[in-house]
Amino acid sequence: SILMIKNKYKAKKAVVDGIVFDSRKEAKRYTELKKLEEMGSIRDLSLQVQFELIPSFEIVIDGKKRKRRPITYVADFVYYRDDEKVIEDVKGLRTPVYKIKKKLFEYRYHETIREV
């Protein structure tokens, strides 16, 4: 049973196994990945994995120290297929912010994000 709630991109939130997903598409992908994990096709499935793109830092502006928070990217799913680590994002809309974060991710981690 899937519960629906709308978000700013018109996607409806969905709940599966007591987990709230940002969209029905993401919830559906979760159920697919769970089946693949049960079958042994993938392993170590993790949800909402955070990656630091730029660490926090301080900058001096007009003689005052200003703290800047880190910039992070949160992957929808991370799992292993054979010995390959897969970072996966369920995409409806590729926002400008997402495109920048993907590029920063690739630069920092030398891997890419698989978009579904």
mmCIF file of C-alpha atoms in Angstrom:
data_model
loop_
_atom_site.group_PDB
_atom_site.id
_atom_site.type_symbol
_atom_site.label_atom_id
_atom_site.label_comp_id
_atom_site.label_asym_id
_atom_site.label_seq_id
_atom_site.Cartn_x
_atom_site.Cartn_y
_atom_site.Cartn_z
ATOM 1 C CA SER A 1 0.000 0.000 0.000
ATOM 2 C CA ILE A 2 1.361 3.391 -1.043
ATOM 3 C CA LEU A 3 0.377 6.667 0.655
ATOM 4 C CA MET A 4 0.563 9.820 -1.533
ATOM 5 C CA ILE A 5 1.542 13.428 -0.675
ATOM 6 C CA LYS A 6 2.444 16.073 -3.334
ATOM 7 C CA ASN A 7 5.735 18.028 -3.344
ATOM 8 C CA LYS A 8 6.948 21.179 -5.131
ATOM 9 C CA TYR A 9 7.719 19.330 -8.391
ATOM 10 C CA LYS A 10 4.186 17.853 -8.447
ATOM 11 C CA ALA A 11 5.654 14.474 -7.483
ATOM 12 C CA LYS A 12 3.613 12.580 -4.939
ATOM 13 C CA LYS A 13 5.457 11.238 -1.916
ATOM 14 C CA ALA A 14 5.007 7.521 -1.389
ATOM 15 C CA VAL A 15 5.484 5.236 1.625
ATOM 16 C CA VAL A 16 6.760 1.650 1.252
ATOM 17 C CA ASP A 17 7.982 -0.541 4.141
ATOM 18 C CA GLY A 18 7.439 2.490 6.415
ATOM 19 C CA ILE A 19 9.941 4.522 4.336
ATOM 20 C CA VAL A 20 8.826 7.871 2.855
ATOM 21 C CA PHE A 21 10.017 8.374 -0.730
ATOM 22 C CA ASP A 22 9.967 11.682 -2.643
ATOM 23 C CA SER A 23 7.990 10.153 -5.509
ATOM 24 C CA ARG A 24 6.058 7.085 -6.617
ATOM 25 C CA LYS A 25 8.831 6.518 -9.166
ATOM 26 C CA GLU A 26 11.440 6.362 -6.379
ATOM 27 C CA ALA A 27 9.225 4.031 -4.286
ATOM 28 C CA LYS A 28 8.775 1.747 -7.310
ATOM 29 C CA ARG A 29 12.540 1.686 -7.916
ATOM 30 C CA TYR A 30 13.078 0.780 -4.248
ATOM 31 C CA THR A 31 10.777 -2.253 -4.581
ATOM 32 C CA GLU A 32 12.644 -3.312 -7.764
ATOM 33 C CA LEU A 33 16.032 -2.978 -6.037
ATOM 34 C CA LYS A 34 14.763 -4.890 -2.966
ATOM 35 C CA LYS A 35 13.740 -7.781 -5.270
ATOM 36 C CA LEU A 36 17.146 -7.691 -7.015
ATOM 37 C CA GLU A 37 18.847 -7.794 -3.614
ATOM 38 C CA GLU A 38 16.690 -10.742 -2.482
ATOM 39 C CA MET A 39 17.596 -12.571 -5.719
ATOM 40 C CA GLY A 40 21.297 -11.880 -5.114
ATOM 41 C CA SER A 41 21.756 -9.704 -8.237
ATOM 42 C CA ILE A 42 22.822 -6.712 -6.090
ATOM 43 C CA ARG A 43 24.036 -6.364 -2.493
ATOM 44 C CA ASP A 44 24.393 -3.822 0.324
ATOM 45 C CA LEU A 45 21.468 -1.628 -0.755
ATOM 46 C CA SER A 46 21.524 1.720 1.099
ATOM 47 C CA LEU A 47 19.055 4.599 0.873
ATOM 48 C CA GLN A 48 19.623 8.357 1.096
ATOM 49 C CA VAL A 49 23.432 8.182 1.224
ATOM 50 C CA GLN A 50 25.052 11.571 1.787
ATOM 51 C CA PHE A 51 28.249 12.613 -0.027
ATOM 52 C CA GLU A 52 30.176 15.757 0.843
ATOM 53 C CA LEU A 53 30.904 17.812 -2.291
ATOM 54 C CA ILE A 54 32.516 20.858 -0.638
ATOM 55 C CA PRO A 55 33.483 20.843 3.051
ATOM 56 C CA SER A 56 32.498 23.626 5.446
ATOM 57 C CA PHE A 57 34.949 26.535 5.527
ATOM 58 C CA GLU A 58 35.470 30.036 6.897
ATOM 59 C CA ILE A 59 35.932 33.210 4.910
ATOM 60 C CA VAL A 60 36.756 36.705 6.148
ATOM 61 C CA ILE A 61 34.361 39.400 4.896
ATOM 62 C CA ASP A 62 34.853 42.996 6.066
ATOM 63 C CA GLY A 63 37.164 41.768 8.831
ATOM 64 C CA LYS A 64 34.586 39.278 10.183
ATOM 65 C CA LYS A 65 34.854 35.511 9.969
ATOM 66 C CA ARG A 66 31.880 33.941 8.190
ATOM 67 C CA LYS A 67 31.255 30.201 8.365
ATOM 68 C CA ARG A 68 30.027 28.482 5.233
ATOM 69 C CA ARG A 69 28.188 25.173 5.524
ATOM 70 C CA PRO A 70 29.261 22.172 3.460
ATOM 71 C CA ILE A 71 27.542 21.356 0.174
ATOM 72 C CA THR A 72 26.280 17.791 0.032
ATOM 73 C CA TYR A 73 24.586 15.499 -2.440
ATOM 74 C CA VAL A 74 22.196 12.794 -1.220
ATOM 75 C CA ALA A 75 21.959 9.742 -3.480
ATOM 76 C CA ASP A 76 18.609 7.950 -3.579
ATOM 77 C CA PHE A 77 20.287 4.519 -3.608
ATOM 78 C CA VAL A 78 23.773 3.060 -3.346
ATOM 79 C CA TYR A 79 24.415 -0.639 -3.937
ATOM 80 C CA TYR A 80 26.919 -3.074 -5.402
ATOM 81 C CA ARG A 81 26.396 -5.060 -8.593
ATOM 82 C CA ASP A 82 29.216 -7.623 -8.754
ATOM 83 C CA ASP A 83 32.083 -5.533 -7.364
ATOM 84 C CA GLU A 84 30.938 -2.257 -8.931
ATOM 85 C CA LYS A 85 29.551 0.440 -6.641
ATOM 86 C CA VAL A 86 26.416 2.019 -8.148
ATOM 87 C CA ILE A 87 25.254 5.477 -7.073
ATOM 88 C CA GLU A 88 21.695 5.909 -8.298
ATOM 89 C CA ASP A 89 19.302 8.839 -8.496
ATOM 90 C CA VAL A 90 15.674 8.514 -9.564
ATOM 91 C CA LYS A 91 15.091 11.543 -11.745
ATOM 92 C CA GLY A 92 11.933 13.184 -12.922
ATOM 93 C CA LEU A 93 13.361 16.667 -13.443
ATOM 94 C CA ARG A 94 17.090 17.415 -13.801
ATOM 95 C CA THR A 95 17.222 20.772 -11.997
ATOM 96 C CA PRO A 96 20.107 23.220 -12.549
ATOM 97 C CA VAL A 97 21.222 22.593 -8.930
ATOM 98 C CA TYR A 98 21.238 18.820 -9.532
ATOM 99 C CA LYS A 99 23.326 19.250 -12.699
ATOM 100 C CA ILE A 100 25.945 21.270 -10.759
ATOM 101 C CA LYS A 101 25.958 18.782 -7.866
ATOM 102 C CA LYS A 102 26.400 15.880 -10.310
ATOM 103 C CA LYS A 103 29.433 17.581 -11.854
ATOM 104 C CA LEU A 104 30.910 18.346 -8.415
ATOM 105 C CA PHE A 105 30.277 14.709 -7.407
ATOM 106 C CA GLU A 106 32.077 13.403 -10.505
ATOM 107 C CA TYR A 107 35.010 15.756 -9.876
ATOM 108 C CA ARG A 108 35.353 14.812 -6.212
ATOM 109 C CA TYR A 109 34.686 11.059 -6.368
ATOM 110 C CA HIS A 110 35.717 10.145 -9.949
ATOM 111 C CA GLU A 111 32.459 8.212 -10.359
ATOM 112 C CA THR A 112 29.165 9.124 -11.935
ATOM 113 C CA ILE A 113 25.554 9.060 -10.824
ATOM 114 C CA ARG A 114 23.322 6.564 -12.614
ATOM 115 C CA GLU A 115 20.031 8.281 -13.428
ATOM 116 C CA VAL A 116 16.896 6.151 -13.609
#
